[in-house]
XYZ file of C-alpha atoms in Angstrom:
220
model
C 74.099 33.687 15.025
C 72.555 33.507 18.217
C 69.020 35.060 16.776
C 69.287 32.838 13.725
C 69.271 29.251 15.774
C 66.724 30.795 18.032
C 64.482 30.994 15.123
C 64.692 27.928 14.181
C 64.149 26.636 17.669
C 60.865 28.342 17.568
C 59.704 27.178 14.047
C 60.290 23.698 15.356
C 58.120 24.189 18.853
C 55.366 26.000 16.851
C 51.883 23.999 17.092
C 51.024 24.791 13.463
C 52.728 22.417 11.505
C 53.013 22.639 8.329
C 49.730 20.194 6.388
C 50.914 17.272 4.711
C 49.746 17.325 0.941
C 46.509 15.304 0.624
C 46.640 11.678 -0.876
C 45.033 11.441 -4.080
C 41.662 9.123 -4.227
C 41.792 6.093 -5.896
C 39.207 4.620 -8.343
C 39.058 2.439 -5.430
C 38.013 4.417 -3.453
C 35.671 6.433 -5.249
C 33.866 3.757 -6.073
C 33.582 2.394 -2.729
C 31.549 6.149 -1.120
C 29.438 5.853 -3.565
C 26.583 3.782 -3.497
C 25.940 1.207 -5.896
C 23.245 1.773 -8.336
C 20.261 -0.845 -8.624
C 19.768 -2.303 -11.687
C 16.959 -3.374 -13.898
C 14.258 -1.240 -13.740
C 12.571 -1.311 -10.590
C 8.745 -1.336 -9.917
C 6.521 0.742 -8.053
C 4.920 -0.544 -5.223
C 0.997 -0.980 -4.980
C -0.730 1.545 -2.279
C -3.018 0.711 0.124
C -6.495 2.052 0.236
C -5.634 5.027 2.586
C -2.632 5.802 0.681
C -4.585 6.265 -2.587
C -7.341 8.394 0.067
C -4.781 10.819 1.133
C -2.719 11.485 -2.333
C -6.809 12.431 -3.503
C -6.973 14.512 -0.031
C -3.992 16.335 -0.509
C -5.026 17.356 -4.484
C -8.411 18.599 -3.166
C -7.373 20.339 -0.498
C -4.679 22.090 -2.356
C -6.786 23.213 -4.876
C -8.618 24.553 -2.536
C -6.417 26.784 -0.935
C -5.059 28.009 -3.766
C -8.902 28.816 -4.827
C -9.167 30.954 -1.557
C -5.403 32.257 -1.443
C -5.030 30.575 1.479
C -1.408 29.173 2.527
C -1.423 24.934 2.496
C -0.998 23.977 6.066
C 2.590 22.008 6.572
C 2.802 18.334 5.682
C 2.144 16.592 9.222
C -1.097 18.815 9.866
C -2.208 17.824 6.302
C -1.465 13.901 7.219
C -3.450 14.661 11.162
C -6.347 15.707 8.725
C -6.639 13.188 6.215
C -6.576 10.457 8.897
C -9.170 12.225 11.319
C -11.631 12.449 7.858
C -10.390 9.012 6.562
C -11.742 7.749 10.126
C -15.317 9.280 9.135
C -15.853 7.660 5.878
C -18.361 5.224 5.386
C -17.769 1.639 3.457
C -19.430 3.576 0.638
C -17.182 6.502 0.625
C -14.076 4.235 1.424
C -14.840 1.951 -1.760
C -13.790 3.664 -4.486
C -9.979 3.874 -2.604
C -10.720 0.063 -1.892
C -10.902 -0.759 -5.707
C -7.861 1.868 -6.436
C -5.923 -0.529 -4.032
C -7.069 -3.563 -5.778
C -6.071 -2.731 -8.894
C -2.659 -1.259 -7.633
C -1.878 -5.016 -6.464
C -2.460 -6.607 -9.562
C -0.938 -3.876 -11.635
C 2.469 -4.749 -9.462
C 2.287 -7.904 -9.146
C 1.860 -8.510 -12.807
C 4.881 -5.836 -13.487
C 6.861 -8.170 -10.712
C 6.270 -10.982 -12.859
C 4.649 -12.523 -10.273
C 0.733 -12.329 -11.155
C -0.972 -15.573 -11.453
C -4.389 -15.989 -11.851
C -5.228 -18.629 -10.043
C -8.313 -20.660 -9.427
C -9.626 -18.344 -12.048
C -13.143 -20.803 -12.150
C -13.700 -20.276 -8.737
C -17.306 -18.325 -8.368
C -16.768 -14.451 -7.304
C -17.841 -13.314 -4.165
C -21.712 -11.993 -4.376
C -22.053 -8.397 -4.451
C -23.008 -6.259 -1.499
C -26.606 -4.150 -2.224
C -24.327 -0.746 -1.972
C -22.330 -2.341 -5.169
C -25.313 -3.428 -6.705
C -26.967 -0.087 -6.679
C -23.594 0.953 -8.095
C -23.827 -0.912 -10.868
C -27.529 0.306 -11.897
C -25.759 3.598 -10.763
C -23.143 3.379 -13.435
C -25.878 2.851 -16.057
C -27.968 5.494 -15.525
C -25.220 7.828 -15.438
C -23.765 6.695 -18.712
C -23.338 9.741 -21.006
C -24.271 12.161 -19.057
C -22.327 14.612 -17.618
C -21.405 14.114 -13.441
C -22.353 17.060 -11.057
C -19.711 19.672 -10.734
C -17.099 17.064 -12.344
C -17.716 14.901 -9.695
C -17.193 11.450 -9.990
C -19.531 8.218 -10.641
C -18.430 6.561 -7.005
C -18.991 10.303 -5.184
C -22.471 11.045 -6.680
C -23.575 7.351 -6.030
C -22.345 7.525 -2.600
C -24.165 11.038 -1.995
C -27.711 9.011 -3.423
C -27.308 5.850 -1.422
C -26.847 7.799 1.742
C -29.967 10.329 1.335
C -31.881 6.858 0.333
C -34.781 5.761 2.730
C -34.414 1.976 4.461
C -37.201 1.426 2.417
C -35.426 2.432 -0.859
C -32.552 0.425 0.052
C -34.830 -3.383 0.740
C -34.680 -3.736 -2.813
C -30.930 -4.607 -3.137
C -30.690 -5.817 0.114
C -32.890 -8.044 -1.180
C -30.842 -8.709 -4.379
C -27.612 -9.053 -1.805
C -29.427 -12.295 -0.164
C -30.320 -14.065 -3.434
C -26.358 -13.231 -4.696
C -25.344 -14.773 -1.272
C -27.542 -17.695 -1.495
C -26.505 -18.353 -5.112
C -22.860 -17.657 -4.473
C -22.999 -20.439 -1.399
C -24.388 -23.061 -4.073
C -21.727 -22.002 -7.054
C -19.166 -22.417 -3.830
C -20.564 -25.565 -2.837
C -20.458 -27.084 -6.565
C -16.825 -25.902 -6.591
C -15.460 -27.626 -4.216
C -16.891 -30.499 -5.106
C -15.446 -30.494 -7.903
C -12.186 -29.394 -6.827
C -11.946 -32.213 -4.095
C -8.952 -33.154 -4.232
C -7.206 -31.472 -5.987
C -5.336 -29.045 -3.457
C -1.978 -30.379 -2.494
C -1.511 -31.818 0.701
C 1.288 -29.602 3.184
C 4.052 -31.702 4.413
C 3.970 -31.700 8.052
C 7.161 -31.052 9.493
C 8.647 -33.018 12.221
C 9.353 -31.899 15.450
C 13.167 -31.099 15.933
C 14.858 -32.460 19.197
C 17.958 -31.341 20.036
C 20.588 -33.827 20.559
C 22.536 -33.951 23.370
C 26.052 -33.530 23.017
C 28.257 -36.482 23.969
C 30.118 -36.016 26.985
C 33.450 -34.952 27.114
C 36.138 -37.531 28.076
C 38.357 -36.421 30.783
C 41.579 -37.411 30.909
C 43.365 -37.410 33.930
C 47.312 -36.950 34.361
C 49.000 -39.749 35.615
């Protein structure tokens, strides 16, 4: 008798209780962990000049080292080298990533719903003489077949740089007329345009007002 109740003494002191059964979720609160789900579909963002760069400096270099059999070096050395060569690009070499970004922003902001063209009779900006060698560039090289599948903006930014001072007058040159006529086309524009843009509201100052004072009242 005495061994039985001593027993139970024991199984009532014992630190290991026995687990309560687990409450059942709810839909409640299933639903509530989980995170709820965006709808519509949802657009990409455009990418900035560098971005487009170093998604192009990662597929080269890649290619690369699977060329040589060498391992690809982890993903923060690979970002510490396409900034350090993104740093020693020229405007030449750095606008074919320009254009990529350009084209990126109207692409989303047209899949936004939010592209506009606006002003669309205002005069474009003149060319630089590196864009207008481009563009005789481009023609020369139509049909033919680029350098070690290179591309058009590469090869053109290879010639430009090997070019003489001399070489490059000629569309420097062709730059200053394109400025001079892009100054009149501007200067006819907003003539014409006078106006016409709306006039911002100017917004009045705020002053805070002082709040009336409180009325004491005093116990008789």
């Amino acid at each position: 008798m005495e061994g039985a109740k001593s027993k139970k003494r024991a199984a009532e002191q014992s630190p290991h209780k026995s687990k309560s059964p687990k409450k059942a979720k709810t839909g409640k609160e299933v639903k509530g962990s989980k995170k709820a789900k965006k709808e519509g579909p949802q657009v990409k963002r455009a990418s900035s000049a560098y971005i487009h760069f170093t998604t192009d400096f990662r597929k080269k270099l890649k290619e690369k080292c699977e060329k040589n059999g060498d391992p690809l070096p982890k993903a923060n050395e690979v970002a510490k080298m396409a900034g350090e060569q993104w740093k020693k690009l020229t405007p030449e070499e750095r606008a074919p990533y320009d254009q990529k970004a350009q084209e990126d922003k109207e692409r989303y902001l047209k899949e936004c719903g939010k592209f506009e063209k606006k002003e669309s009779d205002k005069p474009k900006r003149a060319q630089t003489a590196y864009f207008i060698f481009l563009g005789e560039f481009r023609e020369q090289m139509k049909g033919k077949q680029s350098e070690g599948d290179q591309k058009i903006p590469a090869l053109a930014g290879e010639k430009w740089r090997s070019m003489s001072e001399k070489d490059k007058e000629k569309y420097k040159q062709m730059e200053a007329v394109a400025k001079k006529k892009h100054e009149a086309a501007m200067e006819e524009w907003r003539k014409k345009n006078a106006g016409k843009e709306p006039v911002q509201p100017v917004k009045a100052k705020l002053t805070a007002k002082k709040a009336p004072p409180k009325k004491v009242q005093l116990g008789l």
